[in-house]
Tab-separated table of C-alpha atoms and ligand atoms in Angstrom:
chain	number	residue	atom	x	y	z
A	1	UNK	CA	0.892	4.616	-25.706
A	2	UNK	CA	1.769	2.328	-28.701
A	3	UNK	CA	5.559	1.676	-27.817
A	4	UNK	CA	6.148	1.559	-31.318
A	5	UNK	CA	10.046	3.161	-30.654
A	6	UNK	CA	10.765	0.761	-28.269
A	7	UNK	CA	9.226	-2.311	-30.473
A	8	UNK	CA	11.932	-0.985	-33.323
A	9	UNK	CA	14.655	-0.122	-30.501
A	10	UNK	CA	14.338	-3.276	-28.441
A	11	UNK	CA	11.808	-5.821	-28.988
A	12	UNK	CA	12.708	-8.324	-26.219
A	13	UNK	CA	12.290	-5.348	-23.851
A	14	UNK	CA	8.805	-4.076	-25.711
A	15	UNK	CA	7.702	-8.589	-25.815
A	16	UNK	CA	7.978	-8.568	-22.326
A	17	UNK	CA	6.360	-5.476	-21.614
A	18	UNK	CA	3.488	-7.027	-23.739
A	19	UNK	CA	2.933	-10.045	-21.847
A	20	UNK	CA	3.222	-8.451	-18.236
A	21	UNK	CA	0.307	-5.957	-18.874
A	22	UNK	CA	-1.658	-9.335	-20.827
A	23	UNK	CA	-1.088	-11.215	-17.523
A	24	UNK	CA	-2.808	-8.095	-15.569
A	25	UNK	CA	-5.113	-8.004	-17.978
A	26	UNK	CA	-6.158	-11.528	-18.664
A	27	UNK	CA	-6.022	-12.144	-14.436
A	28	UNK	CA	-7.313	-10.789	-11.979
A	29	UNK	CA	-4.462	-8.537	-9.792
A	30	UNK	CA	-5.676	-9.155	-5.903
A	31	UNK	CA	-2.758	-8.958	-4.063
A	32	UNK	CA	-4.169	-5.949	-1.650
A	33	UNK	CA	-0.836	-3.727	-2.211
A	34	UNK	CA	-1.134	-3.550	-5.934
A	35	UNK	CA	-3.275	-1.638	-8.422
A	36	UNK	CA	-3.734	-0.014	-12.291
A	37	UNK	CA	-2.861	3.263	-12.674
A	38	UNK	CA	-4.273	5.239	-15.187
A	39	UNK	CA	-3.057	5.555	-18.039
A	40	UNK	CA	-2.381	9.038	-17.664
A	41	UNK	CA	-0.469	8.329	-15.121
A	42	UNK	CA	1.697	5.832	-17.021
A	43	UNK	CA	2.238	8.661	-19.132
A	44	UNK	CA	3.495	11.218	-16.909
A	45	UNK	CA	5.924	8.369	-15.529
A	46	UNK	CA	6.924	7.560	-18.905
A	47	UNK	CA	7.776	11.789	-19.950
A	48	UNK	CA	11.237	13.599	-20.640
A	49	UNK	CA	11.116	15.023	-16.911
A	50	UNK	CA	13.022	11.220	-15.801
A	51	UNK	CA	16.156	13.413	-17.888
A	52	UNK	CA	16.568	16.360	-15.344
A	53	UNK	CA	18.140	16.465	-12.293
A	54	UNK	CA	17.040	18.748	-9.528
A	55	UNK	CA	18.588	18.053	-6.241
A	56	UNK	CA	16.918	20.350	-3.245
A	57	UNK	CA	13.603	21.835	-3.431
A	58	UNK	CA	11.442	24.299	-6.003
A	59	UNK	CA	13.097	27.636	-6.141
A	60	UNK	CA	16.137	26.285	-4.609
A	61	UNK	CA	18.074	23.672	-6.437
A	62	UNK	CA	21.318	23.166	-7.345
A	63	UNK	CA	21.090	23.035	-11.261
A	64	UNK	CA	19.853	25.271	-13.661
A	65	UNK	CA	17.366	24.586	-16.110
A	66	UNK	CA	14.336	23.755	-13.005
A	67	UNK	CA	11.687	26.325	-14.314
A	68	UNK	CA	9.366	23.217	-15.461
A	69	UNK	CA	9.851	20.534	-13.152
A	70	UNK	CA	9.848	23.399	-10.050
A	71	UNK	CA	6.217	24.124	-11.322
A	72	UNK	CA	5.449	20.453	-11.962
A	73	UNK	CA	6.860	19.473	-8.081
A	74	UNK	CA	5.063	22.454	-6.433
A	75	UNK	CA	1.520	21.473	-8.249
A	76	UNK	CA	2.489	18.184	-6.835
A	77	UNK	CA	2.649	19.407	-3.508
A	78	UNK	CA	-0.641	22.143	-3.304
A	79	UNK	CA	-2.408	19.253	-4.611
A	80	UNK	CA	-1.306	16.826	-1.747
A	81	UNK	CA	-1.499	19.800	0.545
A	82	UNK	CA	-5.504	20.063	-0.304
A	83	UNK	CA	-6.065	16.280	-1.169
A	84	UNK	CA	-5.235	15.880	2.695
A	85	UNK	CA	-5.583	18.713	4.554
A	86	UNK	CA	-2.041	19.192	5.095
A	87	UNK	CA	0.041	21.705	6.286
A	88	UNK	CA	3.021	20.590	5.017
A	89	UNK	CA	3.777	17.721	2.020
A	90	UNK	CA	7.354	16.259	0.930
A	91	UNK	CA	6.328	14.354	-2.670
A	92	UNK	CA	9.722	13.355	-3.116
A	93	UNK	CA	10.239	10.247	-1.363
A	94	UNK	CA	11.356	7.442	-3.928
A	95	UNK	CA	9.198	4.394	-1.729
A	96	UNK	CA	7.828	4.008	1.457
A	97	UNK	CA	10.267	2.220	3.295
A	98	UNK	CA	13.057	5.104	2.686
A	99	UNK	CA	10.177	7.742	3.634
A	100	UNK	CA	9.772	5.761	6.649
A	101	UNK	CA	13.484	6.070	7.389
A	102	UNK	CA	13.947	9.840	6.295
A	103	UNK	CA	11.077	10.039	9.142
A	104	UNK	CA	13.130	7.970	11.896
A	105	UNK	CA	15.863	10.157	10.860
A	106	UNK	CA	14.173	13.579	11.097
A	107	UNK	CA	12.787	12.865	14.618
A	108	UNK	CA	14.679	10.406	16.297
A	109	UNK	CA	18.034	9.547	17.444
A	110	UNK	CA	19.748	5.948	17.066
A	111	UNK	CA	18.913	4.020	19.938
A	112	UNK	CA	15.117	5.733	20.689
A	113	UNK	CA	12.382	3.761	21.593
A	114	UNK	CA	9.085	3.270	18.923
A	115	UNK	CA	6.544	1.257	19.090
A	116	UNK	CA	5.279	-0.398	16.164
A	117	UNK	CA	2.626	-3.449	15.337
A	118	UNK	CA	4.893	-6.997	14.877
A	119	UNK	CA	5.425	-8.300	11.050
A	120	UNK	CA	3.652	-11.573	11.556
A	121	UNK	CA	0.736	-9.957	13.210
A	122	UNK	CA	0.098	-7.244	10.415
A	123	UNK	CA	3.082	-4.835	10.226
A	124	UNK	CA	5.517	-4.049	7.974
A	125	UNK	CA	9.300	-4.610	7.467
A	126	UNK	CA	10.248	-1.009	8.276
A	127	UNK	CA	8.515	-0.986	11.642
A	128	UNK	CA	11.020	-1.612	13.335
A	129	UNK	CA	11.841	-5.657	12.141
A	130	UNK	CA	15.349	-6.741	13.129
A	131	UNK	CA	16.498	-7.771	9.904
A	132	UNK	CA	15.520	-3.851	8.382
A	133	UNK	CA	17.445	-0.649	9.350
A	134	UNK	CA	14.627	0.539	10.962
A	135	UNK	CA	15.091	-2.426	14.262
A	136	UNK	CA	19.069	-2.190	13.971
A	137	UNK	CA	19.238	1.447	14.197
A	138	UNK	CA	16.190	1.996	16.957
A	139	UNK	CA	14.966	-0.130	19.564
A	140	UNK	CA	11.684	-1.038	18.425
A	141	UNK	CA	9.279	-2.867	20.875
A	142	UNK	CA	6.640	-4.726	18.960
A	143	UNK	CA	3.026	-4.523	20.066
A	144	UNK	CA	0.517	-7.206	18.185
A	145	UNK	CA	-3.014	-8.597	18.089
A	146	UNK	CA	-4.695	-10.442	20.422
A	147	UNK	CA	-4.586	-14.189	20.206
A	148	UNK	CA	-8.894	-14.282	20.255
A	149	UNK	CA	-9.682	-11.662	18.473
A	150	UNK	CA	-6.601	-11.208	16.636
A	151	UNK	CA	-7.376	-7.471	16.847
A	152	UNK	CA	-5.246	-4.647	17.948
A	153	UNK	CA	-5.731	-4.680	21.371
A	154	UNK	CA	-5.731	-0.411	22.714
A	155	UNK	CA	-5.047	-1.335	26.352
A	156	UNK	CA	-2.111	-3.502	26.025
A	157	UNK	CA	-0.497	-0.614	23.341
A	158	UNK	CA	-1.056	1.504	26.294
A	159	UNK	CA	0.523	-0.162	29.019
A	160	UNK	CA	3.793	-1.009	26.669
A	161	UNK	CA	3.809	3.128	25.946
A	162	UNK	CA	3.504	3.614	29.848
A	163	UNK	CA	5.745	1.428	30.938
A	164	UNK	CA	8.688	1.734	27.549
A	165	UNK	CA	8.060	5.444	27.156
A	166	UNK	CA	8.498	5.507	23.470
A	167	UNK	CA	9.687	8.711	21.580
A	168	UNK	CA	7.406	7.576	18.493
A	169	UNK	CA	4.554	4.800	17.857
A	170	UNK	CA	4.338	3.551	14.729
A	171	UNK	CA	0.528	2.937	13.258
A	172	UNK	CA	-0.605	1.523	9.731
A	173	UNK	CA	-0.016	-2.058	8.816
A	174	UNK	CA	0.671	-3.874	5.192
A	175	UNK	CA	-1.477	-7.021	6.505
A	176	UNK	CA	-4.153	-5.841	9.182
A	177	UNK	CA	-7.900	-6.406	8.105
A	178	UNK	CA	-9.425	-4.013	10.934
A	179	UNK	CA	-9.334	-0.211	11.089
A	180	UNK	CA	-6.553	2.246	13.190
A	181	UNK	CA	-8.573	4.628	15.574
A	182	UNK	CA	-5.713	7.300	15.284
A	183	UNK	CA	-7.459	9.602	17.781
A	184	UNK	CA	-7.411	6.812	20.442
A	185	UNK	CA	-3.442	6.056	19.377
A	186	UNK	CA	-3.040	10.003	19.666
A	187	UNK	CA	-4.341	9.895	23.347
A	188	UNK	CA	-1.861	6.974	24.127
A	189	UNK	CA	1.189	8.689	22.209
A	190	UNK	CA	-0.238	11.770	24.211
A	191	UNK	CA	0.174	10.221	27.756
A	192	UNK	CA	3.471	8.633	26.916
A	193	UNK	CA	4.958	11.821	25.447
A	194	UNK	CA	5.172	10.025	22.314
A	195	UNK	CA	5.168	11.257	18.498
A	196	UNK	CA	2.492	9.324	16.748
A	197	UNK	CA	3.359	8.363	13.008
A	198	UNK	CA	0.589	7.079	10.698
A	199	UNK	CA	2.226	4.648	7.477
A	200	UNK	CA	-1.451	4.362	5.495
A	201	UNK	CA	0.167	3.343	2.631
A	202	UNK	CA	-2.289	0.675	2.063
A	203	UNK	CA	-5.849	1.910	3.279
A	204	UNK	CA	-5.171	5.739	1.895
A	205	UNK	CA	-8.080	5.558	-0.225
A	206	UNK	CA	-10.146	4.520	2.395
A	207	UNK	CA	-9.450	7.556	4.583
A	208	UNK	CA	-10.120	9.778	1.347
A	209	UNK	CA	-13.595	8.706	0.999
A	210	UNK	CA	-14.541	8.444	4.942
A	211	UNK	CA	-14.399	3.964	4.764
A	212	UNK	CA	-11.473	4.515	6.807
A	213	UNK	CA	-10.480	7.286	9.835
A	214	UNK	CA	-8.397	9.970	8.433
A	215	UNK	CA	-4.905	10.262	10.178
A	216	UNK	CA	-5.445	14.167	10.569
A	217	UNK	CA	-4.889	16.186	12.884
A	218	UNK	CA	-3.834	12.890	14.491
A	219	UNK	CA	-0.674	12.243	13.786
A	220	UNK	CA	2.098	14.078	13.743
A	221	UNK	CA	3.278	12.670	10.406
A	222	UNK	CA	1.687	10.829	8.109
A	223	UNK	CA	3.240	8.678	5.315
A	224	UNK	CA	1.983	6.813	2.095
A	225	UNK	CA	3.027	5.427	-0.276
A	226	UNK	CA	0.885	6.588	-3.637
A	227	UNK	CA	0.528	3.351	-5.400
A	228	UNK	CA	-1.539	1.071	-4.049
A	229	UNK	CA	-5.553	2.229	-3.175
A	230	UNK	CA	-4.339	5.614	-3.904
A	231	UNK	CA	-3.752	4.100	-7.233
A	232	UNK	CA	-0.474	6.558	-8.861
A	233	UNK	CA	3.170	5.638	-9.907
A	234	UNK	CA	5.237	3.478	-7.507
A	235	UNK	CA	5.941	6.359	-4.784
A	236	UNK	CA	5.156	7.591	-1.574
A	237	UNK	CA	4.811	11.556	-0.029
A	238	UNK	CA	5.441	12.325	4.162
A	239	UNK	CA	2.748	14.887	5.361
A	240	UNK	CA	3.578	16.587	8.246
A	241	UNK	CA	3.014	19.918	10.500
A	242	UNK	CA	5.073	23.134	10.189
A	243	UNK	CA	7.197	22.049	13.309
A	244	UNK	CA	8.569	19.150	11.770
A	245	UNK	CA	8.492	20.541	7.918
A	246	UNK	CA	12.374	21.636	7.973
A	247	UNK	CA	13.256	17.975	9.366
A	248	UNK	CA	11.460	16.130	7.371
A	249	UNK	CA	12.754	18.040	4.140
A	250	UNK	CA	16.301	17.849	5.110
A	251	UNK	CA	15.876	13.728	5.683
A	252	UNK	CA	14.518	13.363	2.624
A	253	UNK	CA	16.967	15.449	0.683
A	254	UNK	CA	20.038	15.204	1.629
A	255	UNK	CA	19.476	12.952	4.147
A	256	UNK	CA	18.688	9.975	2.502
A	257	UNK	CA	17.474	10.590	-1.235
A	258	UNK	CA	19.754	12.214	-4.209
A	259	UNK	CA	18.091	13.916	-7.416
A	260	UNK	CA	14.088	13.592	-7.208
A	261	UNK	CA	12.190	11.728	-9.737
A	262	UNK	CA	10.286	15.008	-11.133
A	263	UNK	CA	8.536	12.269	-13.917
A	264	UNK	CA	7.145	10.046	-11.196
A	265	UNK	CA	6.294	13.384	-9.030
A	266	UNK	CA	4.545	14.844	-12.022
A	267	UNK	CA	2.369	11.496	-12.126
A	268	UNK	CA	1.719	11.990	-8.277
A	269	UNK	CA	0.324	15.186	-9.264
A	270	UNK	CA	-1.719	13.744	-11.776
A	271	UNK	CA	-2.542	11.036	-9.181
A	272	UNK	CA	-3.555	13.857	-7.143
A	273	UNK	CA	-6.207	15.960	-9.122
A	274	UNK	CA	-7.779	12.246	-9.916
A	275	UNK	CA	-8.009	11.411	-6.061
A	276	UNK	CA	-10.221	14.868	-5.734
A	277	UNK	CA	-12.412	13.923	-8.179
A	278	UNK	CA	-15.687	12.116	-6.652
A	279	UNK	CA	-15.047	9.395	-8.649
A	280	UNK	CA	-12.132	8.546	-7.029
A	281	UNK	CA	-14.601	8.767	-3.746
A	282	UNK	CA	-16.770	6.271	-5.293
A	283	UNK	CA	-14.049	4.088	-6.416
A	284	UNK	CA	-12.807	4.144	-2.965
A	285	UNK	CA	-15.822	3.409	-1.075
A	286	UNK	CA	-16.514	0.232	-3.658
A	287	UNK	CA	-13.226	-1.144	-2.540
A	288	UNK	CA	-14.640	-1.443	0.867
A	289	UNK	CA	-18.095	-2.641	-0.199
A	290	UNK	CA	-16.511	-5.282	-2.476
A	291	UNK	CA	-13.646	-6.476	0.527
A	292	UNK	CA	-16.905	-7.158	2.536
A	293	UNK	CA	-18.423	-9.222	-0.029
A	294	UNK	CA	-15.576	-11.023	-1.543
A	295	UNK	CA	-15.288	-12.265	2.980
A	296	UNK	CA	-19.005	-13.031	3.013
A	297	UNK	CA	-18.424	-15.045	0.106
A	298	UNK	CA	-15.554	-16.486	1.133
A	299	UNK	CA	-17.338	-17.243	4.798
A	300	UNK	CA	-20.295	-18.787	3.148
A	301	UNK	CA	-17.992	-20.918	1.924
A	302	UNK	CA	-16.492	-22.444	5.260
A	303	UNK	CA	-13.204	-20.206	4.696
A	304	UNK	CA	-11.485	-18.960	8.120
A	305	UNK	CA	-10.324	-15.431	7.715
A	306	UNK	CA	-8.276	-13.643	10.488
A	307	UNK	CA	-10.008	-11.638	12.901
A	308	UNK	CA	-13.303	-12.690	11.076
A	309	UNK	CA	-13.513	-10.801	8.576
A	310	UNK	CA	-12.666	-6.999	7.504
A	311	UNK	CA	-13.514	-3.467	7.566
A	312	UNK	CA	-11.231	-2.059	5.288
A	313	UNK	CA	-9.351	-3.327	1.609
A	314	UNK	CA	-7.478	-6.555	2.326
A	315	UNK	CA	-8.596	-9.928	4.362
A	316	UNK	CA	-6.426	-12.740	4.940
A	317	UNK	CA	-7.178	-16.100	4.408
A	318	UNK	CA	-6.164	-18.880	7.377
A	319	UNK	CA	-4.957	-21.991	5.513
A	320	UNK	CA	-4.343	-24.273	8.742
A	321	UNK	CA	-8.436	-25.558	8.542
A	322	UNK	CA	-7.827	-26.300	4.829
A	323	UNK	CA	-4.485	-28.477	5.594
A	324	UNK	CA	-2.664	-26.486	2.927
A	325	UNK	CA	0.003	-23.796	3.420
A	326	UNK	CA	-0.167	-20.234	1.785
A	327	UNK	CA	2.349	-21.026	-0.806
A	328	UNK	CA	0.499	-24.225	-2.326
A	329	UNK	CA	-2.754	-22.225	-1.860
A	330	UNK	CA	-1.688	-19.034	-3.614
A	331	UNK	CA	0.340	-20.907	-6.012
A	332	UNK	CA	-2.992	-23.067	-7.413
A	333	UNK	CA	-4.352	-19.549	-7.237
A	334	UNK	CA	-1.746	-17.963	-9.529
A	335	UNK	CA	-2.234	-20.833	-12.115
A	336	UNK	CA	-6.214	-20.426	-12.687
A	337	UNK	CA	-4.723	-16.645	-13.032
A	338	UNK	CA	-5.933	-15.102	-9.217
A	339	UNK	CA	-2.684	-13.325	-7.603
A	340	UNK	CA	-2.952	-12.728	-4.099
A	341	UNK	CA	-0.028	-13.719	-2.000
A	342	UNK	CA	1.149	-15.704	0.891
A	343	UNK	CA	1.751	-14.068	4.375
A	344	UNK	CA	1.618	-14.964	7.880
A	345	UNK	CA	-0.791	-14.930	9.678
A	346	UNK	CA	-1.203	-13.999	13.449
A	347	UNK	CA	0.636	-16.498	15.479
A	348	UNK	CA	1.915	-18.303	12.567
A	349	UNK	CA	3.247	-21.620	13.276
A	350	UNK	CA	4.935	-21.305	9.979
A	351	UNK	CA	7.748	-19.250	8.840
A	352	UNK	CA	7.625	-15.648	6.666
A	353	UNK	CA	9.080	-17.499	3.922
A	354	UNK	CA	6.195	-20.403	4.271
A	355	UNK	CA	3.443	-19.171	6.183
A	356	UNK	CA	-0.140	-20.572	6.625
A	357	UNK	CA	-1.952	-17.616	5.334
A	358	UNK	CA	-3.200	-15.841	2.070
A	359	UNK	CA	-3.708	-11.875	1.510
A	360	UNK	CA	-5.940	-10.945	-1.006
A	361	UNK	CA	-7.807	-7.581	-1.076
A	362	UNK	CA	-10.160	-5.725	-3.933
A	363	UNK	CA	-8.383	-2.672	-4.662
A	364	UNK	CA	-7.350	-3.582	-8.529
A	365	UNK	CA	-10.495	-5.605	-9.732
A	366	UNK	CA	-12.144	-2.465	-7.895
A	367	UNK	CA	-10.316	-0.230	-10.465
A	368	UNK	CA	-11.730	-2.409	-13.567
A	369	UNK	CA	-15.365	-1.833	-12.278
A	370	UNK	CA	-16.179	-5.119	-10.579
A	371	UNK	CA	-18.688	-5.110	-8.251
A	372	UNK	CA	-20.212	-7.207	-5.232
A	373	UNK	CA	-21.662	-9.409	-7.380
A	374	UNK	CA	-18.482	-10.313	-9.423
A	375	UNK	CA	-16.720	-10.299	-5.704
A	376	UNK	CA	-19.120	-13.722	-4.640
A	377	UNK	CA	-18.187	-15.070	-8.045
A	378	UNK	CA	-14.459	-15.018	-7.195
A	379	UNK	CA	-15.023	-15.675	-3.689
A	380	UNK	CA	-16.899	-18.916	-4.278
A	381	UNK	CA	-14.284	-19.482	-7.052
A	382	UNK	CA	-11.174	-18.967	-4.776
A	383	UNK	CA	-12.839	-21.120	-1.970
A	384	UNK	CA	-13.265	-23.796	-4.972
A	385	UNK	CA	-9.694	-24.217	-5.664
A	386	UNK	CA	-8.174	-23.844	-1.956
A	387	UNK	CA	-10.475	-26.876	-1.264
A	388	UNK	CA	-8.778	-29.026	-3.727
A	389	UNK	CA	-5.591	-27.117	-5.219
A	390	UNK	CA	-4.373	-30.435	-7.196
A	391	UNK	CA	-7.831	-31.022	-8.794
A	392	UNK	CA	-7.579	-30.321	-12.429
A	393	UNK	CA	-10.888	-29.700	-13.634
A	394	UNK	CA	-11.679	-27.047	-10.589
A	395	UNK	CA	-8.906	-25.370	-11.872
A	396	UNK	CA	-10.346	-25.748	-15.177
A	397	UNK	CA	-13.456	-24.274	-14.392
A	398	UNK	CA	-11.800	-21.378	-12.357
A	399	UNK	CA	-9.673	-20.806	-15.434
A	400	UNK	CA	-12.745	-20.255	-17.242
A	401	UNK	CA	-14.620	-18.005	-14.454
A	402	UNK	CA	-11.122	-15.857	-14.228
A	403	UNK	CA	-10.544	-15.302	-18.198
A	404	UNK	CA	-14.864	-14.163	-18.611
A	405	UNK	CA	-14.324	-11.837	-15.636
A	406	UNK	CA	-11.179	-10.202	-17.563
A	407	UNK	CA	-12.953	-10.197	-20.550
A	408	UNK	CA	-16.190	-8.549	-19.085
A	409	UNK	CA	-13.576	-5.991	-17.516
A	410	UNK	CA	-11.448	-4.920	-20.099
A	411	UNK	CA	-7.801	-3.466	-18.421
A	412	UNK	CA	-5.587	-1.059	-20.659
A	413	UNK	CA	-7.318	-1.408	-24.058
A	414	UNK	CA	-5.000	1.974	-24.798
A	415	UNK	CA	-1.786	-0.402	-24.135
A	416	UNK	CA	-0.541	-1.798	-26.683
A	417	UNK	CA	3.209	-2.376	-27.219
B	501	DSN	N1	4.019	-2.844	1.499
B	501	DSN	C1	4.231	-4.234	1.210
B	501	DSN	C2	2.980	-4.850	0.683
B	501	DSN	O1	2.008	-4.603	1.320
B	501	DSN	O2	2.935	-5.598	-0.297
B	501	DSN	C3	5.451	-4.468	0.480
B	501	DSN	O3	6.512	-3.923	1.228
């Protein structure tokens, strides 16, 4: 991809283009939710399939002119279907928080009960927060970690299922460092008459290569979204069993989605046949064994992380022992060219918008082939500057570190615009 059309068309559009993929590529991406696709993938997204619109399903549509993109969204879905053991795959959700809603949709009725984990103890917006549809529409009740071991804590999420009765609990996180034991959620969900839904948007990778319990034949559905250690376009897919297939397909289209995207499905098909190779295994299993070195490093180095450490792609950093918050410290992170991004933490005594922790995780410097031994460099480096953000010359120095890592792993020499 040379963008040479869109240099002549538009060259503000194709300048900033440029400098975005130079920033990924001259930093070093480590904000756990975010990754490089390949540039395959890029391709796919970038194709003459974003021209067509094909509202309903392949072989049933309402437009003519679907022979392609009916072939491209049906490879799309046998290769989910095998990629996860799945009986049943919609790959046309747009992002995961609208998935997440064509689920509620499909299976609940306004006013139902769910469980799901609490936003400042790990879980995300569409879990049932007030301020998202999700909390307005249902009545959520929030389960959380526990204040020592800020860990999910099994028999308190089954003694809120006993006594609340929930229709669904909600499992997956966007800022949890431990693991989800689906099987022992499926028991509770089980005893509560409860529909258990897995969101693994952001340790999907993990359950591919066996770093991370697989959400089948666990949950009843699963959802992800397909662009963070899965590592395709911005998108997510619902997997699901037979007995909820014709819901979930009528929440997703009509129910809360228009045409589909066939160009970003056809790059979650090539997404797909990448995530079967064993490379992709490989890949994901070094995300794990670099998140546990980048927290020994960063433990070595007197850094408090919540819950101790991690066992899967992310860790966050607590800032209170430091006497900075997790703006100023991700902020003097941004400027030696380290993105990770501020989040609460566990019993935050600070607010979403200025909390007093940091997420980081490995999946992108994963992707450029960094390895444990890179992962103490930046951990020692990171600790560096969160010990004294206003210094200039450690900034200096980690300015330095940062641009030889990039250098040593070249991103997107094929990009060029
Ligand atoms: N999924 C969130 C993240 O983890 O960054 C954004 O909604």
């Amino acid at each position: 991809m040379d963008y040479s059309n869109l240099r002549t068309t538009d060259p503000t559009v194709a300048d900033l283009i440029q400098k975005e993929t130079d920033r990924q590529r001259n930093g070093l991406v480590m904000i756990p939710s975010e990754n490089h696709a390949s540039v395959a993938v890029l391709e796919a997204m970038g194709s003459a399939l974003s021209n067509k619109y094909a509202e309903g399903y392949p072989g049933k549509r309402y437009y003519t002119g679907n022979q392609y993109v009916d072939q491209v969204e049906q490879l799309a879905i046998d290769r989910a279907k095998q990629l996860f053991g799945a009986p049943h795959v919609n790959v046309q959700p747009n992002a995961g928080s609208g998935a997440n809603l064509a689920i509620y949709l499909a299976l609940l009725k306004p006013g139902d009960t769910v469980m799901g984990l609490k936003l400042d103890q790990g879980g995300h917006l569409t879990h049932g927060h007030p301020v998202n549809v999700s909390g307005q529409l249902y009545r959520f009740i929030q389960y959380g970690v526990r204040k020592d071991t800020q860990r999910i804590d099994l028999d308190e999420v089954r003694a809120i299922a006993k006594k609340e009765k929930p229709k669904m609990i909600v499992t997956g996180a966007t800022a949890y460092p431990r693991i989800f034991d689906f099987k022992a959620f499926k028991e509770i969900c089980d005893e509560a008459g409860a529909l258990l839904l897995a969101d693994i948007s952001h340790f999907v990778g993990l359950c591919l290569s066996g770093d991370h319990p697989h959400p089948l034949p666990h949950a009843d559905v699963v959802m992800t979204t397909t662009h963070k250690t899965l590592r395709g376009p911005r998108s997510a897919i619902i997997l699901t069993n037979e007995k909820h297939a014709k819901a979930i397909d009528r929440a997703v289209f009509p129910g809360t989605q228009g045409g589909p995207m066939e160009h970003i499905i056809a790059a979650k098909a090539v997404c797909f046949a990448e995530a079967m190779t064993p490379e992709f295994k490989a890949y994901a299993h070094q995300i794990g064994l670099n998140a546990q070195a980048l927290a020994a490093a960063l433990l070595a180095e007197g850094i408090t992380l919540v819950s101790g450490g991690t066992d899967n792609h992310l860790m966050l950093i607590d800032c209170n022992p430091l006497g900075i918050t997790g703006r100023t410290g991700s902020e003097a992170l941004a400027a030696c060219g380290i993105y990770t991004n501020r989040n609460t933490i566990p019993f935050d005594q600070g607010s979403a918008f200025e909390p007093t922790g940091i997420r980081l995780g490995t999946p992108a410097l994963t992707t450029r082939g960094m390895g444990t031994k890179e992962m103490e460099i930046i951990g020692r480096t990171i600790a560096a500057v969160l010990k004294q953000p206003a210094d200039e010359a450690t900034l200096t120095q980690a300015q330095k570190t940062v641009r030889e890592l990039a250098d040593a792993f070249p991103l997107y020499p094929e990009l060029r615009a």
